[in-house]
Coordinates of C-alpha atoms and ligand atoms in Angstrom, one line a residue:
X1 CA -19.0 3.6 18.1
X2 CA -16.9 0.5 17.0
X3 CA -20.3 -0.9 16.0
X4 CA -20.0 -4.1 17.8
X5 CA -15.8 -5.0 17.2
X6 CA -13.6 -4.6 20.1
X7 CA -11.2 -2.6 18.0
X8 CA -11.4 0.5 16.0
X9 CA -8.9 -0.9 14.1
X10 CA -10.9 -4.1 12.9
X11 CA -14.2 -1.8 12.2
X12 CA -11.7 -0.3 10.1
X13 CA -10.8 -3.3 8.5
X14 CA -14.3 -4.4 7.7
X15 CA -15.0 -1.0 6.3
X16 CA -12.6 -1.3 3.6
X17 CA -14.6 -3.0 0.8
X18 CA -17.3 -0.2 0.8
X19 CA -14.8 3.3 1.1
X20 CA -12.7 1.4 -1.5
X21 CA -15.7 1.0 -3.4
X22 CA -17.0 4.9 -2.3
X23 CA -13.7 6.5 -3.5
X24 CA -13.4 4.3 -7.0
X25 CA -17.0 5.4 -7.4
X26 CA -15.8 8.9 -7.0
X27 CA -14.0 9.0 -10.2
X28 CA -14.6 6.3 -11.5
X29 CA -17.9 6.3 -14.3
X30 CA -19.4 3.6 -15.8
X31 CA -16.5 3.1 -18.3
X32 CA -14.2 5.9 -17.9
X33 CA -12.6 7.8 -15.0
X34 CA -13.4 11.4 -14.6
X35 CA -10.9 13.7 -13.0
X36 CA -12.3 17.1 -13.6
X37 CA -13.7 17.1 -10.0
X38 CA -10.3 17.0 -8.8
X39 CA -9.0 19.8 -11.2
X40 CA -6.9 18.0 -14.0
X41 CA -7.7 18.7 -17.6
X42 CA -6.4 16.4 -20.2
X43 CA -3.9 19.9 -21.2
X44 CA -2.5 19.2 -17.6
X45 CA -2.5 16.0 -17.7
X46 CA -0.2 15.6 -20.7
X47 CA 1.8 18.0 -19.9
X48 CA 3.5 16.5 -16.7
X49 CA 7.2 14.9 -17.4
X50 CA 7.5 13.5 -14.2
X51 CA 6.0 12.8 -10.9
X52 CA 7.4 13.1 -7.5
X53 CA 5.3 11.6 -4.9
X54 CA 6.1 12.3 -1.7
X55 CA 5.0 11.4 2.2
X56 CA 5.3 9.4 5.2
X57 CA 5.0 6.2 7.0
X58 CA 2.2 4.3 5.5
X59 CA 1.2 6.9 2.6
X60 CA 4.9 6.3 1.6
X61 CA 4.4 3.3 0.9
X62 CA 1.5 4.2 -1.3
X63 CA 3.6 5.9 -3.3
X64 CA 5.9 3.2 -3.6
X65 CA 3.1 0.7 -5.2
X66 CA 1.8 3.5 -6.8
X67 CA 5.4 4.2 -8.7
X68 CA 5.2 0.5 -10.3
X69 CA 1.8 1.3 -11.6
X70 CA 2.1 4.5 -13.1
X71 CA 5.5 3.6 -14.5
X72 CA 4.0 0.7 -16.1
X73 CA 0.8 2.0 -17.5
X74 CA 1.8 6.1 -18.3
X75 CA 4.7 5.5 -18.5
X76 CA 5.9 8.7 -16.6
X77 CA 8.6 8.9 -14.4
X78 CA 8.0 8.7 -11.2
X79 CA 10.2 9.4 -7.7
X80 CA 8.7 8.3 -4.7
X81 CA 10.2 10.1 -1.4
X82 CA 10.0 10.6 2.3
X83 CA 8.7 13.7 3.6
X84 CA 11.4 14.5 6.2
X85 CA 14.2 13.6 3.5
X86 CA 12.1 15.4 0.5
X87 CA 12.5 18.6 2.6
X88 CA 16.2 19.0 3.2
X89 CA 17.4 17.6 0.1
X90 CA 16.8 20.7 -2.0
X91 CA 15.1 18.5 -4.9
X92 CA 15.6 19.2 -8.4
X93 CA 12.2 19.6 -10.0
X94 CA 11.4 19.8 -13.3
X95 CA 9.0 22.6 -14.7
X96 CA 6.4 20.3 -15.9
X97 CA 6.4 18.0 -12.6
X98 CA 3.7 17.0 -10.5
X99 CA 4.0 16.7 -6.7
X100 CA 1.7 14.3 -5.3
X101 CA 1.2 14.1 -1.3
X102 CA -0.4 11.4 -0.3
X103 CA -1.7 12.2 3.4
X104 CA -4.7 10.5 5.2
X105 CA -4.7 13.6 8.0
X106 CA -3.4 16.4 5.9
X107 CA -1.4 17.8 8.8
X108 CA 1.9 15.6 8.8
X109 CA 4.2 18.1 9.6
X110 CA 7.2 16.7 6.7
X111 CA 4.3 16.2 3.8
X112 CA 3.5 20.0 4.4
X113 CA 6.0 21.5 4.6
X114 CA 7.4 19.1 1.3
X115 CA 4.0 20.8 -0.4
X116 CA 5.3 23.9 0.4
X117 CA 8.8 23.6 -0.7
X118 CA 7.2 22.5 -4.3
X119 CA 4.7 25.4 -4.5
X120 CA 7.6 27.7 -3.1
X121 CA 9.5 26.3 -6.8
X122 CA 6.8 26.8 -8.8
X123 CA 5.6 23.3 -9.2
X124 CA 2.3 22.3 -10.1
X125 CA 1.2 20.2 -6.6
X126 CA -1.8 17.3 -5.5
X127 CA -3.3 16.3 -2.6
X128 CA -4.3 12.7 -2.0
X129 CA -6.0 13.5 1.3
X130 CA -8.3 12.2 3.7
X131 CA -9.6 14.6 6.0
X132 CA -11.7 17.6 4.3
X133 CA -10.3 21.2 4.6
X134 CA -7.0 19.8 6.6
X135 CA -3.9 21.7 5.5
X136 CA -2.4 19.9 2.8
X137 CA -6.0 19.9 1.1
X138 CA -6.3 23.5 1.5
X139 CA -3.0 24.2 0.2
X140 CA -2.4 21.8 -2.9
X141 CA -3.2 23.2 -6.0
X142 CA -5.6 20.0 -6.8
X143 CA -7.1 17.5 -4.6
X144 CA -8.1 14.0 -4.9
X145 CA -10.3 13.0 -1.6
X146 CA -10.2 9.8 -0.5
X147 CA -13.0 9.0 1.0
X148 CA -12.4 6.6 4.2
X149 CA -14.2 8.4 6.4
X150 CA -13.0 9.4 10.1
X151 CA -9.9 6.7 10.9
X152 CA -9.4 6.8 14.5
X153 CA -7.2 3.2 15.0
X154 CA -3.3 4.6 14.9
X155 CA -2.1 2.6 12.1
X156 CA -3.9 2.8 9.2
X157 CA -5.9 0.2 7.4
X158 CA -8.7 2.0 5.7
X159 CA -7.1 5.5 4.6
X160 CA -3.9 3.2 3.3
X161 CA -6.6 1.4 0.7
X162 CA -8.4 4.1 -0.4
X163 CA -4.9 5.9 -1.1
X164 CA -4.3 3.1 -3.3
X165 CA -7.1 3.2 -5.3
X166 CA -6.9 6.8 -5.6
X167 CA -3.6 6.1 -7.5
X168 CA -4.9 3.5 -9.5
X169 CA -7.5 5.7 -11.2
X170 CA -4.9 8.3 -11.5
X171 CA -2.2 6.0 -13.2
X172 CA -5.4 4.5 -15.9
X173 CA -6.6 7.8 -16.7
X174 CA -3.0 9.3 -17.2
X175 CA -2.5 6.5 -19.6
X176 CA -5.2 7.2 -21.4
X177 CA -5.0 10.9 -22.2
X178 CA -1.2 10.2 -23.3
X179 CA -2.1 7.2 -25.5
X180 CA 0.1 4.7 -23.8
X181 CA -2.9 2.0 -23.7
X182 CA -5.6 0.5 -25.8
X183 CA -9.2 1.6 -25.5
X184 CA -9.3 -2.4 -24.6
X185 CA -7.2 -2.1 -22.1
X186 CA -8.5 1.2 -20.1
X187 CA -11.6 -0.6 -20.2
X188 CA -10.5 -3.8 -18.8
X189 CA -8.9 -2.0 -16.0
X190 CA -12.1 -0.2 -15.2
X191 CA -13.5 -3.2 -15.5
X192 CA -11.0 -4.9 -12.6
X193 CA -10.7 -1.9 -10.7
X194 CA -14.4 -2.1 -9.6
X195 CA -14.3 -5.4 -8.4
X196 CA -11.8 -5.0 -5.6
X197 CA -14.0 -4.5 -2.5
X198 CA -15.8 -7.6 -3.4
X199 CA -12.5 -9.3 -3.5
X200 CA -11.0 -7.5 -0.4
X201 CA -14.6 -8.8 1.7
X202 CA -13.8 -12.2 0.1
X203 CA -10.8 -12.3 2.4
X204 CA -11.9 -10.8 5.1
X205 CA -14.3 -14.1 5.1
X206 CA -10.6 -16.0 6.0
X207 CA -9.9 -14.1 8.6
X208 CA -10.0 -16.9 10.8
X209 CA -7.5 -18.7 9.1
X210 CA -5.3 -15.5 10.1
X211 CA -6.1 -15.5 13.5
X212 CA -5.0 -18.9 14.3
X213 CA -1.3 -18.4 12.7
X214 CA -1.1 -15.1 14.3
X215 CA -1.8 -16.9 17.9
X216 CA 1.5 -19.5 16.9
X217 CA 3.3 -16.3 16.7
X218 CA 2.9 -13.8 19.9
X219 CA 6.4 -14.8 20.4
X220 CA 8.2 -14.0 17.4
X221 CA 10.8 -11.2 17.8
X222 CA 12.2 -10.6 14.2
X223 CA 10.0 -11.2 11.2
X224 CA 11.0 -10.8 7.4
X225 CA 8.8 -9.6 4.8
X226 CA 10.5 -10.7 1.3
X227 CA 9.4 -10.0 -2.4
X228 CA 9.8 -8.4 -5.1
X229 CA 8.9 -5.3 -7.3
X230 CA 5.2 -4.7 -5.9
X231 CA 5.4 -7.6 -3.7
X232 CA 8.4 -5.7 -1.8
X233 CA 5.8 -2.3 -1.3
X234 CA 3.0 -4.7 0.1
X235 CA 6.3 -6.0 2.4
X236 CA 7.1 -2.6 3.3
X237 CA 3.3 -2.2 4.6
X238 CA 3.2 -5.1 6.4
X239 CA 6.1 -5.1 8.0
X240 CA 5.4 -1.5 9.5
X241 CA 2.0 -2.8 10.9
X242 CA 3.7 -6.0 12.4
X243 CA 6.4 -3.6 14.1
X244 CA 3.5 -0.6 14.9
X245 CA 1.2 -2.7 16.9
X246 CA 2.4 -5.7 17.6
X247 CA 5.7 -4.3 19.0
X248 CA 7.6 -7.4 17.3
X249 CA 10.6 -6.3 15.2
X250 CA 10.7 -6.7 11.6
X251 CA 11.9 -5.5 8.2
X252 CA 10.7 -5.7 4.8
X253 CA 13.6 -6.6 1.8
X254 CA 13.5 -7.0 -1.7
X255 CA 13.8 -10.7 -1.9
X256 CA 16.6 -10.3 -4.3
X257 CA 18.9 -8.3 -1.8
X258 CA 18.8 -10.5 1.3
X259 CA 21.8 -12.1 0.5
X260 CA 23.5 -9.2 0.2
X261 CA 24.1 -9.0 4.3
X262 CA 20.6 -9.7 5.7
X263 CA 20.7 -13.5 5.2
X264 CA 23.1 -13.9 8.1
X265 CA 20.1 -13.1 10.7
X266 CA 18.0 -16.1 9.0
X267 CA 18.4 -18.7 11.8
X268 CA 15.8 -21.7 13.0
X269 CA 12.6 -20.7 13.3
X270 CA 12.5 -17.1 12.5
X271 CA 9.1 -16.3 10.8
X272 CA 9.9 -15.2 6.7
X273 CA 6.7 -13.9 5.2
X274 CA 7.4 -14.3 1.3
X275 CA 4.6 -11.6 -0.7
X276 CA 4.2 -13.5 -4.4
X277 CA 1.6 -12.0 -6.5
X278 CA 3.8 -11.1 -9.7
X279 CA 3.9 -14.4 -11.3
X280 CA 7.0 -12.8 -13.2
X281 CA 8.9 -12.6 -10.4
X282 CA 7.1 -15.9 -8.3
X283 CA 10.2 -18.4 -9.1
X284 CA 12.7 -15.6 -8.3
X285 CA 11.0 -15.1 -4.7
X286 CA 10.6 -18.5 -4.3
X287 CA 14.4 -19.7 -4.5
X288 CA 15.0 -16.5 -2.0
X289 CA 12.7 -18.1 0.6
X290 CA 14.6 -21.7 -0.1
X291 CA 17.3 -20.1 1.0
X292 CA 15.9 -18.6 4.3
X293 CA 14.5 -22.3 4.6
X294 CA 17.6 -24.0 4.4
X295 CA 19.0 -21.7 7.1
X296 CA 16.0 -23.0 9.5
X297 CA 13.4 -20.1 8.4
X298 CA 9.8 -20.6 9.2
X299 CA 7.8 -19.6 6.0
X300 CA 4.5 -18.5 5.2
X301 CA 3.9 -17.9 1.6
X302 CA 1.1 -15.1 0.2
X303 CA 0.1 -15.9 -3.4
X304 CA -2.9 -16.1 -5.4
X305 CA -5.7 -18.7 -6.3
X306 CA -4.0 -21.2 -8.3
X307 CA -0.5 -20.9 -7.3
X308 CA -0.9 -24.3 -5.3
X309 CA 2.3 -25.5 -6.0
X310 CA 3.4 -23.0 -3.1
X311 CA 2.9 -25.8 -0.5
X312 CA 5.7 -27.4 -1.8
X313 CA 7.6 -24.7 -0.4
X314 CA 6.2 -22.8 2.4
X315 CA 4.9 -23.9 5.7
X316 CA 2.0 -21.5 5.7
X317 CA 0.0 -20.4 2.8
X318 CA -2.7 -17.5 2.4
X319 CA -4.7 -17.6 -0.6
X320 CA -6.0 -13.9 -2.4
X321 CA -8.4 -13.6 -5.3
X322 CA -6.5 -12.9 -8.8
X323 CA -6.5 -9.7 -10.3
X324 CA -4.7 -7.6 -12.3
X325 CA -0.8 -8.0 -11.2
X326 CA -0.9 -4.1 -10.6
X327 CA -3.6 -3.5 -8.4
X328 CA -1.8 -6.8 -6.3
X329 CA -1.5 -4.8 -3.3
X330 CA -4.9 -3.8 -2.6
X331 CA -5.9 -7.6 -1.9
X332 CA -2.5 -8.4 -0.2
X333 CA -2.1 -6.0 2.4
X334 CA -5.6 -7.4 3.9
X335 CA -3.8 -10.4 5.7
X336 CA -1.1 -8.5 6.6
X337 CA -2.9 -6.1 8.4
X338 CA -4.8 -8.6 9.8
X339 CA -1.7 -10.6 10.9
X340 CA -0.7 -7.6 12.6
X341 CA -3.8 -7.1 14.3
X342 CA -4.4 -10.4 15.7
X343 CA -0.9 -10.8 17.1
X344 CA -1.0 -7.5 19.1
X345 CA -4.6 -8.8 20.1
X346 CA -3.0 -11.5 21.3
X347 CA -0.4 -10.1 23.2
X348 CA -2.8 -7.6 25.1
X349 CA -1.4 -4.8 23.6
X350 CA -3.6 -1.6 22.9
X351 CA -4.7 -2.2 19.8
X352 CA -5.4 1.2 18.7
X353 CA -3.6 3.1 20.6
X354 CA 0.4 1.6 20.3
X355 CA 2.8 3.2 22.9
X356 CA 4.9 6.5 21.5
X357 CA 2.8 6.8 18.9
X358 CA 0.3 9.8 17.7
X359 CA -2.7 9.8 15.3
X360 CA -1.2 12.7 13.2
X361 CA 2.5 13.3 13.3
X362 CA 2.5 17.3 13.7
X363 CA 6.0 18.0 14.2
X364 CA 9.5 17.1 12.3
Ligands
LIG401 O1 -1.8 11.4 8.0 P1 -0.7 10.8 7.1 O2 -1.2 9.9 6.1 O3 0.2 11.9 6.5 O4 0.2 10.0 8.1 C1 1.4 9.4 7.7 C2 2.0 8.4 8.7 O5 2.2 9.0 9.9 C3 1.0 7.2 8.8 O6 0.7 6.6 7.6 C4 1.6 6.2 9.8 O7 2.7 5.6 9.2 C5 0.6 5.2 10.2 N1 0.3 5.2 11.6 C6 0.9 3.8 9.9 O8 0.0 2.9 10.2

């Protein structure tokens, strides 16, 4: 069943490039994205005045890389928030909202009952789901399958991916039908979108290269993930795989805010993973990791093809393909999963099974 790995959650991994590539294809067409599967007219679509995505854990940080996209390309408003927070806060919602759930099961307890508390308003709700005919798909007004396939390794690799792309398509085409991009420019993205698996199996490839930092680093105890703007989401991600599996404690900051307490754990040897894919932001990140450096930090630097100047800086460097700075995450959370992966193989921990935690998180 793990077709010759030792770990559900590297089969998972290595399926990536083709359910990426299966749920792009799903939507999207030789040069434009068709949602009317999914149940969104053009009418619908221009008609939302902001979005409120809302889950948990991993999917929650979907939505958080997600918000930078559609922000920047339909320029709607989006709020990204937490299913168990979403629920008790009473939210405000506008008429002409959309409620998006991102879910991989379609059971978490908080995302449900979050769907529920939007219908109960009146709000017009979607499903990014996983698993066919689970709750949240049944229940959502529209549904956008993703189309990962059965995910049995606890922390989510593949489902997390194929959330992301799911988003993507949604953000282009929402641009499009409101006019806030060229025809040029809908078509580039098209164009870019479908070549992330080949770029994500590019860096599988590395792996290696992976493997051997994470085996310097079974006994790390507190890791930072630093960046900025998307960089900080990709963070977020890999920071919950380093703490879910590898047991190894670690938090993910906007590079920009660590001196704003944070800095004072920085001491010698303390492993600072800096996420630099924005060039916008690369300088900005850069001078925040100087300063972990000068306090003793340990860096390793993820950047793009090109960026070679990075080794001036950091200690340890992991190279992605380029692509377009929004769809960033896709390529970056690869190593960081793998990181994660290799360090809890490393420490004999159960891989796919970590201690405490369920599949499907069914209750509050
Ligand atoms: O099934 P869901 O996508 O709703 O699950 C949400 C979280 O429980 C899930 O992403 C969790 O954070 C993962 N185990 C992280 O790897």
């Amino acid at each position: 069943e793990k077709a010759g790995y030792e770990h559900f959650m590297m089969k998972e991994i290595h399926e990536q490039p083709k359910v990426v590539g299966d749920t792009i294809n799903s939507v999207v067409k030789e040069n434009f994205i068709d949602l009317t599967d999914i149940g969104l007219s053009e009418e619908d679509i221009k008609k939302i005045s902001q979005m409120y995505i809302v889950a948990c854990g991993s999917a929650y940080h979907v939505g958080i890389a997600a918000q930078y996209v559609i922000e920047d390309l339909a320029k709607i408003p989006v709020r990204v928030e937490l299913g168990s927070e979403f629920r008790y806060r009473k939210p405000l919602l506008d008429k002409n909202g959309l409620v998006v759930v991102i879910s991989q099961s379609g059971e978490t307890a908080d995302s449900l009952a979050a769907l529920r508390e939007a219908k109960e308003k009146g709000v017009r709700t979607l499903g990014i789901v996983n698993v066919v005919g689970s709750s949240i798909a049944r229940e959502a007004d529209s549904v956008f399958y993703t189309l990962a396939g059965p995910e049995i390794a606890v922390a989510t690799t593949k489902a997390y991916s194929t959330q992301l792309v799911a988003t993507y398509a949604l953000a282009i085409q929402f641009a499009k039908v409101r006019e806030e991009i060229s025809e040029e420019r809908y078509v580039e993205l098209i164009r870019e979108i479908k070549t992330l698996p080949e770029k994500i199996e590019k860096i599988l490839k590395d792996k290696e290269r992976i493997q051997w930092f994470a085996s310097k680093q079974v006994n790390a105890h507190d890791v930072f993930f630093v960046g900025r703007g998307i960089d900080y989401a990709i963070c977020m991600e890999g920071s919950l795989k380093m703490k879910e599996i590898s047991y190894i404690h670690s938090e993910a900051y906007a590079a920009g805010e660590l001196k704003h307490g944070t800095i004072s754990l920085i001491e010698d040897d303390i492993l600072v993973v800096g996420v630099l894919t924005q060039s916008e932001l690369y300088e900005k990140t850069i001078s925040n990791m100087l300063e972990c450096k000068s306090r003793g930090a340990y860096l390793m630097g993820l950047t793009t093809f090109g960026r070679y100047d990075i080794e001036d800086t950091v200690d340890f460097t992991v190279y992605i393909p380029k692509t377009d700075p929004l769809f960033a995450t896709s390529l970056a959370v690869i190593p960081l999963q793998l990181l994660g992966y290799y360090i809890s193989v490393a420490k004999g921990l159960d891989v796919d099974k970590p201690r405490n935690l369920a599949k499907s998180v069914t209750v509050e």
